[in-house]
Coordinates of C-alpha atoms and ligand atoms in Angstrom, one line a residue:
X1 CA 4.5 23.7 -19.7
X2 CA 6.8 24.0 -22.8
X3 CA 7.7 20.3 -22.4
X4 CA 4.1 19.4 -22.3
X5 CA 3.3 21.5 -25.4
X6 CA 6.2 20.0 -27.2
X7 CA 5.2 16.4 -26.3
X8 CA 1.6 17.2 -27.4
X9 CA 2.8 18.6 -30.7
X10 CA 5.1 15.6 -31.2
X11 CA 2.3 13.2 -30.5
X12 CA 0.0 15.0 -32.9
X13 CA 2.7 14.8 -35.6
X14 CA 3.2 11.1 -34.9
X15 CA -0.6 10.4 -35.0
X16 CA -0.8 12.2 -38.4
X17 CA 2.2 10.2 -39.7
X18 CA 0.5 6.9 -38.7
X19 CA -1.3 4.9 -41.4
X20 CA -4.9 5.8 -41.4
X21 CA -6.0 2.1 -41.1
X22 CA -4.2 1.7 -37.8
X23 CA -6.6 1.4 -34.9
X24 CA -6.0 1.7 -31.2
X25 CA -5.7 -1.7 -29.6
X26 CA -8.7 -2.7 -27.4
X27 CA -6.5 -4.0 -24.7
X28 CA -3.0 -3.2 -23.3
X29 CA -1.5 -6.0 -21.2
X30 CA 1.6 -5.8 -19.1
X31 CA 2.9 -9.1 -17.6
X32 CA 5.8 -8.9 -15.2
X33 CA 7.6 -11.9 -13.7
X34 CA 9.1 -10.9 -10.4
X35 CA 12.9 -11.8 -10.3
X36 CA 13.3 -13.2 -13.8
X37 CA 16.8 -12.8 -15.2
X38 CA 17.4 -12.1 -18.8
X39 CA 19.5 -15.3 -19.3
X40 CA 16.6 -17.5 -18.1
X41 CA 15.1 -17.0 -21.6
X42 CA 18.0 -18.9 -23.2
X43 CA 19.1 -21.1 -20.3
X44 CA 15.7 -22.7 -20.0
X45 CA 14.7 -22.4 -23.7
X46 CA 14.3 -26.2 -24.0
X47 CA 11.4 -26.0 -21.6
X48 CA 9.2 -23.6 -23.5
X49 CA 6.1 -25.1 -25.0
X50 CA 3.4 -22.5 -24.3
X51 CA 3.4 -18.7 -23.5
X52 CA 7.2 -18.1 -23.5
X53 CA 7.5 -20.1 -26.7
X54 CA 4.9 -17.8 -28.3
X55 CA 6.6 -14.7 -27.0
X56 CA 10.1 -15.6 -28.2
X57 CA 9.0 -16.9 -31.6
X58 CA 6.2 -14.5 -32.4
X59 CA 7.1 -11.4 -30.4
X60 CA 9.6 -8.5 -30.6
X61 CA 12.4 -9.7 -28.4
X62 CA 14.8 -7.0 -27.0
X63 CA 18.0 -8.8 -26.1
X64 CA 19.8 -5.9 -24.4
X65 CA 17.2 -4.7 -21.9
X66 CA 18.5 -3.6 -18.5
X67 CA 17.7 -1.3 -15.7
X68 CA 20.0 1.7 -15.7
X69 CA 19.7 2.4 -11.9
X70 CA 21.3 0.9 -8.8
X71 CA 18.5 -0.2 -6.6
X72 CA 16.9 -3.2 -8.4
X73 CA 13.9 -4.2 -6.3
X74 CA 10.2 -5.0 -6.8
X75 CA 8.8 -1.5 -6.1
X76 CA 11.3 0.4 -8.2
X77 CA 11.0 -2.1 -11.1
X78 CA 7.2 -2.3 -11.3
X79 CA 6.7 1.5 -11.1
X80 CA 9.4 2.0 -13.7
X81 CA 7.5 -0.3 -16.1
X82 CA 4.1 1.2 -15.1
X83 CA 5.2 4.9 -15.6
X84 CA 7.9 4.8 -18.2
X85 CA 10.1 6.8 -15.8
X86 CA 13.0 6.1 -13.5
X87 CA 12.9 5.9 -9.7
X88 CA 14.5 9.4 -9.2
X89 CA 11.4 10.7 -11.1
X90 CA 8.5 8.3 -10.0
X91 CA 9.8 8.4 -6.4
X92 CA 9.1 4.7 -5.7
X93 CA 12.8 4.2 -5.0
X94 CA 12.7 1.0 -3.0
X95 CA 10.4 -1.5 -1.4
X96 CA 10.8 0.4 1.9
X97 CA 12.2 3.7 3.1
X98 CA 12.5 5.8 6.3
X99 CA 9.5 8.1 6.7
X100 CA 10.9 11.1 8.5
X101 CA 7.4 12.3 9.6
X102 CA 6.1 9.0 10.8
X103 CA 9.6 8.2 12.2
X104 CA 9.5 4.6 11.0
X105 CA 10.3 2.5 7.9
X106 CA 7.3 2.2 5.6
X107 CA 6.6 0.1 2.6
X108 CA 6.3 1.9 -0.7
X109 CA 2.6 1.3 -1.1
X110 CA 1.6 1.9 2.6
X111 CA -1.2 4.4 3.0
X112 CA -2.7 4.9 6.5
X113 CA -5.5 7.0 4.9
X114 CA -6.6 4.1 2.7
X115 CA -9.0 1.6 4.3
X116 CA -8.2 -2.1 3.5
X117 CA -11.0 -3.8 1.6
X118 CA -10.6 -7.6 2.0
X119 CA -11.7 -10.7 0.1
X120 CA -11.0 -12.8 3.2
X121 CA -9.8 -11.9 6.7
X122 CA -9.5 -8.3 7.9
X123 CA -6.3 -6.4 7.7
X124 CA -5.1 -3.1 9.2
X125 CA -2.8 -2.2 6.3
X126 CA -4.2 0.2 3.7
X127 CA -2.3 0.4 0.4
X128 CA -2.3 2.7 -2.5
X129 CA -0.2 4.6 -5.0
X130 CA -0.1 7.6 -2.6
X131 CA 3.7 8.0 -2.8
X132 CA 3.8 7.8 -6.6
X133 CA 4.8 11.1 -8.1
X134 CA 3.9 10.6 -11.8
X135 CA 0.9 8.9 -13.5
X136 CA 1.2 5.4 -14.9
X137 CA 0.2 4.4 -18.4
X138 CA -3.0 3.0 -16.9
X139 CA -3.7 6.3 -15.1
X140 CA -3.2 8.2 -18.4
X141 CA -5.4 5.7 -20.2
X142 CA -8.2 6.2 -17.6
X143 CA -8.0 10.0 -17.9
X144 CA -7.6 10.2 -21.7
X145 CA -9.8 7.3 -23.0
X146 CA -13.3 7.4 -21.4
X147 CA -14.6 4.0 -20.6
X148 CA -11.2 2.4 -20.2
X149 CA -11.2 -0.4 -17.6
X150 CA -8.1 -1.1 -15.5
X151 CA -7.5 -4.4 -13.9
X152 CA -4.2 -5.4 -12.1
X153 CA -3.5 -8.4 -10.0
X154 CA -0.5 -9.8 -8.2
X155 CA 0.5 -11.4 -4.9
X156 CA 2.3 -8.2 -4.0
X157 CA 0.7 -4.8 -3.6
X158 CA 3.8 -3.0 -5.0
X159 CA 3.4 -5.1 -8.2
X160 CA -0.4 -4.7 -8.7
X161 CA -0.3 -1.0 -7.8
X162 CA 3.0 -0.5 -9.7
X163 CA 1.3 -1.5 -12.9
X164 CA -2.1 0.1 -12.2
X165 CA -1.1 3.4 -10.4
X166 CA -3.6 5.5 -8.5
X167 CA -6.9 3.9 -9.6
X168 CA -8.5 1.0 -11.4
X169 CA -11.6 -1.2 -11.4
X170 CA -10.0 -4.3 -9.8
X171 CA -6.5 -3.8 -8.3
X172 CA -5.8 -6.8 -6.2
X173 CA -3.0 -8.2 -4.1
X174 CA -2.3 -10.7 -1.4
X175 CA -1.7 -9.6 2.2
X176 CA 0.8 -12.0 3.7
X177 CA 0.9 -10.6 7.2
X178 CA 0.6 -13.3 9.8
X179 CA -3.0 -14.1 10.6
X180 CA -4.3 -12.3 7.4
X181 CA -3.2 -14.3 4.3
X182 CA -6.0 -12.9 2.1
X183 CA -6.5 -11.2 -1.2
X184 CA -7.1 -7.5 -0.7
X185 CA -7.7 -4.1 -2.3
X186 CA -8.3 -0.7 -0.6
X187 CA -10.5 2.3 -0.5
X188 CA -8.1 4.0 -2.8
X189 CA -9.6 1.8 -5.6
X190 CA -13.0 0.7 -4.4
X191 CA -15.3 1.2 -1.3
X192 CA -16.6 -2.4 -1.5
X193 CA -15.1 -5.7 -2.6
X194 CA -15.2 -6.0 -6.4
X195 CA -18.0 -8.4 -7.2
X196 CA -16.1 -10.2 -10.0
X197 CA -13.1 -10.7 -7.8
X198 CA -15.2 -11.9 -4.9
X199 CA -17.0 -14.4 -7.2
X200 CA -13.7 -15.7 -8.6
X201 CA -12.2 -16.3 -5.1
X202 CA -15.4 -18.0 -3.9
X203 CA -15.4 -20.2 -7.0
X204 CA -11.7 -21.0 -7.0
X205 CA -10.4 -20.9 -3.4
X206 CA -6.6 -20.8 -3.1
X207 CA -7.1 -22.4 0.3
X208 CA -8.2 -25.5 -1.4
X209 CA -4.6 -25.8 -2.7
X210 CA -3.1 -26.0 0.8
X211 CA -1.7 -29.4 1.4
X212 CA -1.2 -30.0 -2.4
X213 CA 2.2 -31.3 -3.4
X214 CA 4.5 -29.5 -5.8
X215 CA 6.0 -32.1 -8.1
X216 CA 8.1 -31.6 -11.3
X217 CA 6.2 -30.7 -14.5
X218 CA 8.5 -32.8 -16.7
X219 CA 10.5 -36.0 -16.3
X220 CA 13.5 -35.4 -13.9
X221 CA 16.1 -36.2 -16.5
X222 CA 15.0 -33.3 -18.6
X223 CA 16.1 -30.7 -16.0
X224 CA 19.3 -28.9 -16.4
X225 CA 20.0 -28.4 -12.7
X226 CA 20.3 -31.0 -10.0
X227 CA 18.0 -31.1 -7.1
X228 CA 19.2 -30.0 -3.6
X229 CA 21.8 -27.5 -4.8
X230 CA 24.4 -26.0 -2.4
X231 CA 23.2 -23.0 -0.4
X232 CA 19.5 -23.4 -1.0
X233 CA 17.4 -22.2 1.9
X234 CA 13.8 -23.5 1.5
X235 CA 11.2 -22.5 4.0
X236 CA 10.5 -24.9 6.9
X237 CA 9.6 -27.8 6.8
X238 CA 10.7 -28.2 3.1
X239 CA 14.1 -29.6 2.3
X240 CA 16.0 -29.2 -0.9
X241 CA 14.5 -32.2 -2.6
X242 CA 11.3 -32.6 -4.7
X243 CA 8.4 -33.1 -4.0
X244 CA 7.6 -30.0 -1.9
X245 CA 4.5 -30.0 0.3
X246 CA 2.3 -27.0 0.7
X247 CA 1.7 -27.7 4.3
X248 CA 3.6 -26.8 7.5
X249 CA 4.6 -29.2 10.4
X250 CA 1.2 -28.4 11.9
X251 CA -2.1 -27.4 10.3
X252 CA -1.2 -23.7 10.6
X253 CA -3.0 -21.7 7.8
X254 CA -0.1 -19.2 8.0
X255 CA 2.5 -21.8 7.2
X256 CA 0.4 -23.1 4.3
X257 CA -0.1 -19.8 2.6
X258 CA 3.6 -18.9 2.9
X259 CA 4.5 -22.3 1.3
X260 CA 1.8 -21.8 -1.3
X261 CA 3.3 -18.4 -2.1
X262 CA 6.7 -20.1 -2.5
X263 CA 5.5 -22.5 -5.1
X264 CA 4.3 -22.2 -8.8
X265 CA 0.8 -23.1 -7.5
X266 CA 0.3 -19.4 -6.7
X267 CA 1.4 -18.2 -10.2
X268 CA -1.0 -20.7 -11.8
X269 CA -3.8 -19.4 -9.5
X270 CA -3.0 -15.8 -10.5
X271 CA -3.1 -16.7 -14.1
X272 CA -6.6 -18.2 -13.6
X273 CA -7.6 -15.0 -11.8
X274 CA -6.4 -12.8 -14.7
X275 CA -8.4 -14.9 -17.2
X276 CA -11.5 -14.8 -15.1
X277 CA -11.3 -11.0 -14.9
X278 CA -10.7 -10.6 -18.7
X279 CA -14.1 -12.3 -19.0
X280 CA -15.9 -10.5 -16.1
X281 CA -14.8 -7.1 -17.2
X282 CA -15.0 -7.9 -21.0
X283 CA -11.5 -6.5 -21.3
X284 CA -10.7 -5.7 -24.9
X285 CA -14.1 -6.8 -26.0
X286 CA -15.8 -3.4 -26.2
X287 CA -15.3 -0.2 -28.1
X288 CA -12.7 1.1 -25.6
X289 CA -9.0 0.5 -24.7
X290 CA -8.6 -1.4 -21.5
X291 CA -5.6 -2.3 -19.4
X292 CA -4.6 -5.6 -17.7
X293 CA -1.6 -5.8 -15.4
X294 CA -0.4 -9.2 -14.1
X295 CA 2.5 -9.5 -11.7
X296 CA 3.6 -13.1 -11.2
X297 CA 5.4 -13.3 -7.9
X298 CA 6.5 -16.9 -7.2
X299 CA 9.5 -16.6 -9.4
X300 CA 10.7 -14.2 -6.7
X301 CA 9.8 -16.2 -3.6
X302 CA 11.1 -19.5 -5.1
X303 CA 14.2 -17.7 -6.4
X304 CA 15.1 -16.2 -3.0
X305 CA 14.9 -19.7 -1.5
X306 CA 16.5 -21.8 -4.1
X307 CA 18.5 -19.5 -6.3
X308 CA 18.7 -19.1 -10.1
X309 CA 20.5 -22.4 -10.7
X310 CA 18.0 -24.7 -9.1
X311 CA 15.6 -27.3 -10.3
X312 CA 12.9 -25.4 -8.4
X313 CA 13.3 -22.2 -10.3
X314 CA 13.5 -24.2 -13.6
X315 CA 10.2 -25.9 -12.8
X316 CA 8.6 -22.6 -11.6
X317 CA 9.4 -21.0 -14.9
X318 CA 8.2 -24.0 -16.8
X319 CA 4.9 -23.7 -15.1
X320 CA 4.9 -19.9 -15.6
X321 CA 5.3 -20.8 -19.3
X322 CA 2.0 -22.8 -19.1
X323 CA 0.2 -20.0 -17.1
X324 CA 1.3 -17.4 -19.7
X325 CA 0.3 -19.8 -22.5
X326 CA -3.2 -20.1 -21.1
X327 CA -3.5 -16.3 -20.7
X328 CA -2.3 -15.6 -24.3
X329 CA -4.5 -18.3 -25.7
X330 CA -7.5 -16.8 -23.9
X331 CA -6.7 -13.3 -25.2
X332 CA -6.2 -14.6 -28.7
X333 CA -9.7 -16.3 -28.5
X334 CA -11.6 -13.5 -26.8
X335 CA -9.8 -10.3 -28.0
X336 CA -7.8 -11.4 -31.1
X337 CA -4.1 -11.0 -31.4
X338 CA -4.4 -8.0 -33.6
X339 CA -6.6 -6.2 -31.1
X340 CA -4.3 -6.4 -28.1
X341 CA -0.7 -5.6 -27.3
X342 CA 1.2 -7.4 -24.6
X343 CA 4.5 -6.6 -22.9
X344 CA 6.4 -9.1 -20.9
X345 CA 9.3 -8.2 -18.6
X346 CA 10.7 -8.4 -15.1
X347 CA 11.3 -6.0 -12.2
X348 CA 14.8 -7.3 -11.6
X349 CA 17.1 -10.3 -11.8
X350 CA 18.9 -12.1 -9.0
X351 CA 22.5 -13.0 -7.8
X352 CA 23.8 -16.5 -7.9
X353 CA 23.7 -18.2 -4.5
X354 CA 26.7 -16.7 -2.8
X355 CA 27.8 -19.9 -1.2
X356 CA 27.9 -21.6 -4.7
X357 CA 29.5 -18.7 -6.6
X358 CA 32.4 -17.9 -4.3
X359 CA 30.7 -14.7 -3.1
X360 CA 29.3 -14.1 0.3
X361 CA 26.9 -12.0 2.3
X362 CA 27.1 -8.6 3.8
X363 CA 24.9 -8.0 6.8
X364 CA 23.3 -4.6 6.6
X365 CA 23.4 -4.6 10.4
X366 CA 27.2 -4.6 10.3
X367 CA 27.2 -1.6 8.0
X368 CA 24.9 0.2 10.4
X369 CA 26.9 -0.6 13.5
X370 CA 30.2 0.6 11.9
X371 CA 28.7 3.9 11.0
X372 CA 27.1 4.2 14.5
X373 CA 30.5 3.4 16.1
X374 CA 32.4 6.1 14.2
X375 CA 29.7 8.8 14.9
X376 CA 29.5 7.8 18.5
X377 CA 33.3 8.2 18.8
X378 CA 33.3 11.6 17.3
X379 CA 30.0 13.1 18.4
X380 CA 29.0 11.1 21.5
X381 CA 26.1 8.8 22.0
X382 CA 23.0 9.6 19.9
X383 CA 19.6 9.9 21.7
X384 CA 18.3 6.9 19.8
X385 CA 20.7 5.7 17.0
X386 CA 22.9 7.6 14.6
X387 CA 21.7 5.5 11.7
X388 CA 17.9 5.5 11.5
X389 CA 17.8 3.0 8.6
X390 CA 20.4 0.5 7.5
X391 CA 20.8 -2.0 4.7
X392 CA 22.1 -0.9 1.3
X393 CA 21.1 2.7 1.8
X394 CA 22.0 3.8 5.3
X395 CA 20.2 6.9 6.5
X396 CA 21.5 9.1 9.4
X397 CA 19.4 10.8 12.1
X398 CA 18.4 14.4 11.3
X399 CA 21.4 16.7 11.1
X400 CA 24.0 14.0 11.4
X401 CA 25.2 14.1 7.8
X402 CA 25.8 17.9 8.1
X403 CA 28.0 17.2 11.2
X404 CA 29.9 14.6 9.3
X405 CA 30.5 16.8 6.3
X406 CA 31.8 19.5 8.6
X407 CA 34.4 17.0 9.9
X408 CA 36.1 15.4 6.9
X409 CA 38.2 13.2 9.1
X410 CA 35.1 11.5 10.6
X411 CA 33.6 11.2 7.2
X412 CA 36.6 9.4 5.7
X413 CA 36.6 7.2 8.8
X414 CA 33.0 6.2 8.1
X415 CA 34.0 5.3 4.5
X416 CA 37.0 3.3 5.6
X417 CA 35.0 1.4 8.3
X418 CA 32.3 0.4 5.9
X419 CA 34.6 -0.4 2.9
X420 CA 36.7 -2.7 5.1
X421 CA 33.7 -5.0 5.5
X422 CA 34.3 -8.1 3.3
X423 CA 32.0 -7.9 0.3
X424 CA 31.6 -4.1 0.4
X425 CA 33.2 -2.6 -2.7
X426 CA 32.3 1.1 -2.1
X427 CA 30.4 3.5 0.1
X428 CA 28.9 6.4 -1.9
X429 CA 27.6 9.6 -0.5
X430 CA 24.2 10.5 -1.9
X431 CA 24.8 14.2 -1.7
X432 CA 27.6 13.7 -4.3
X433 CA 25.7 11.7 -6.9
X434 CA 25.2 12.9 -10.5
X435 CA 23.5 11.2 -13.4
X436 CA 26.1 12.8 -15.7
X437 CA 29.1 11.3 -13.8
X438 CA 31.7 9.4 -15.7
X439 CA 31.6 6.8 -12.9
X440 CA 28.8 4.2 -13.9
X441 CA 28.1 3.4 -10.2
X442 CA 27.6 7.0 -9.3
X443 CA 25.4 7.4 -12.4
X444 CA 23.3 4.3 -11.5
X445 CA 22.9 5.4 -7.9
X446 CA 21.8 8.9 -9.0
X447 CA 19.0 7.4 -11.0
X448 CA 17.7 5.6 -7.9
X449 CA 18.0 8.5 -5.6
X450 CA 15.3 10.7 -4.2
X451 CA 16.2 13.1 -1.4
X452 CA 14.1 12.6 1.6
X453 CA 13.3 9.0 0.8
X454 CA 16.7 7.5 -0.1
X455 CA 19.6 7.1 2.4
X456 CA 22.6 9.4 3.0
X457 CA 24.9 6.6 1.7
X458 CA 24.7 3.9 -0.8
X459 CA 26.6 0.6 -0.3
X460 CA 27.9 -1.0 -3.5
X461 CA 28.7 -4.7 -2.9
X462 CA 31.3 -6.7 -4.7
X463 CA 29.8 -8.9 -7.5
X464 CA 28.3 -12.2 -6.1
X465 CA 28.0 -10.7 -2.6
X466 CA 24.5 -10.1 -1.4
X467 CA 23.2 -7.7 1.2
X468 CA 20.9 -9.1 3.8
X469 CA 19.8 -8.7 7.4
X470 CA 22.1 -10.5 9.8
X471 CA 19.4 -13.0 10.6
X472 CA 18.3 -13.2 6.9
X473 CA 17.2 -16.6 5.8
X474 CA 17.2 -16.2 2.0
X475 CA 19.4 -18.4 -0.2
X476 CA 20.1 -15.3 -2.4
X477 CA 18.7 -11.9 -3.2
X478 CA 18.8 -8.9 -5.6
X479 CA 18.8 -5.1 -5.4
X480 CA 22.4 -4.6 -6.5
X481 CA 23.7 -2.6 -9.6
X482 CA 25.3 -5.7 -11.0
X483 CA 24.4 -7.2 -14.4
X484 CA 22.7 -10.2 -12.9
X485 CA 20.2 -7.9 -11.1
X486 CA 19.8 -5.3 -13.9
X487 CA 19.4 -7.4 -17.0
X488 CA 15.8 -8.6 -17.7
X489 CA 13.7 -10.0 -20.5
X490 CA 11.7 -7.5 -22.6
X491 CA 9.2 -8.8 -25.2
X492 CA 6.3 -7.2 -27.0
X493 CA 3.6 -9.2 -28.8
X494 CA 0.4 -8.4 -30.6
X495 CA -1.2 -5.7 -32.8
X496 CA 1.2 -3.0 -34.1
X497 CA 4.3 -5.1 -33.1
X498 CA 6.9 -6.2 -35.7
X499 CA 8.2 -9.6 -34.5
X500 CA 12.0 -10.1 -34.5
X501 CA 15.2 -9.8 -32.5
X502 CA 16.3 -6.3 -31.5
X503 CA 19.8 -5.6 -30.2
X504 CA 19.6 -1.8 -29.6
X505 CA 19.9 -1.0 -25.9
X506 CA 16.6 -0.7 -24.1
X507 CA 15.3 -0.3 -20.5
X508 CA 12.0 -1.4 -19.1
X509 CA 11.1 2.4 -18.9
X510 CA 10.7 2.1 -22.7
X511 CA 7.7 -0.2 -22.3
X512 CA 5.0 2.3 -21.2
X513 CA 5.8 5.0 -23.8
X514 CA 5.9 2.4 -26.5
X515 CA 2.5 0.9 -25.5
X516 CA 1.1 4.5 -25.1
X517 CA 2.2 5.3 -28.7
X518 CA 0.4 2.2 -30.0
X519 CA -2.7 3.1 -28.0
X520 CA -2.4 6.8 -28.9
X521 CA -2.2 7.9 -25.3
X522 CA 0.0 10.9 -24.4
X523 CA 2.6 10.3 -21.7
X524 CA 4.2 13.7 -21.3
X525 CA 6.2 12.6 -18.2
X526 CA 7.6 9.4 -19.6
X527 CA 11.4 9.2 -19.9
X528 CA 11.8 6.0 -21.8
X529 CA 12.1 5.9 -25.5
X530 CA 9.4 4.8 -28.0
X531 CA 10.7 1.5 -29.4
X532 CA 10.1 2.6 -33.0
X533 CA 12.2 -0.2 -34.4
X534 CA 9.6 -2.8 -33.4
X535 CA 6.5 -0.9 -34.4
X536 CA 4.6 -1.6 -37.7
Ligands
ZN1 ZN1 12.8 -10.3 -4.2

């Protein structure tokens, strides 16, 4: 209560200090590229001719933006950007976690109480921001500014909902479950398909793009990276070489949409969808402050398959530059640069392809088996398994951690068994984490930790070693606490923003409170700092 009061007083003081002429922007836009490393901005700079060019030349560019926490994945990143808080506060600690009540692993946006509302084929999977513990900027906007419209679109539910939060007028994602492959929303947002979204999908069907061929945007000799790099793992039947078909070996619709998702065609489509919704909802074109969230996903799907040093990612980002350019040009024309404020960032980066970087892969299954073996030796066979969830955050069956803590010899045996796996640097106990620790890994792990959702242990891999399932087919991945996963671009553009280069340390949790400050919306729960240095 006292914090709330303090925040309200602070906000009131800030509002009084603001120049009288300054108006609330009519539109707040957050654009997130999934798996976009900070160094892409400079590595591929020669490519920019549209949106990214506008952002780096006319925006406020924060050159030292990084996530301070360990578990760098899509759910954690988008909800951090959306809420201005860290995972240990917003609770969306990972893409999936073990649900002790349901006794199964769930996705962070799963909600069995929400009915799926489809724009195509039926789905059984309801999604919402049910597990989110704090409001997003868009949630605060809806409750504090009457008439605010909230639109958020992505191929992933955790991205669209991560930016929107618990409500919104058109919150849309793509359900990629076999046999579904359709754009969706849920009863958490609307009882019926949203007319404007339905109209867009009918007018511009993504299924018309099945069978199209992904070719290079620019002449081949302009690309920095060679085609068919070592360790690439494209989806069947693609090979490492351009051009890439958006068609499987058969006419399977399933194969086609997975290949479409793993190509820049899907980002271009999402860009067109965002533009159509700006018009349909007259976002930023009324006496109100609206919100638009756009989560581009193909940088992630292409990045997992081909890695950060591939011609494919280079071309995907070149085409994202065009999609962003079209969106910014549309906002400039319809809303006016001074009347909107746009933030661009990413949810996480990515590791270089282990095969090419001298690293390797750690199978989460191996970690799990080693823990199981030690516990079985000491305590006998478990009724099901000693570890109920594996991967980078192993979780033990109920009561097992207490047994281990009571037997220090068994506990150190677990640590030794896991740390002797090649590519594992450390195994941390989550009951020993502290965000005030002098140890940066313990600090980072604490900021990702939520008791009940996170595991009992955290695996820290050696740099350039990725953590996957034993039968994982990705070329590379993310989710580690290493620089390549934590460092992301962060750029603000538009009304109220002072263009320039900024070298003070920032985190993507600073985005929401800064945009809220510009829009004069209170965010009492936000933990990020207001980026005063870039405000007019
Ligand atoms: Zn990913």
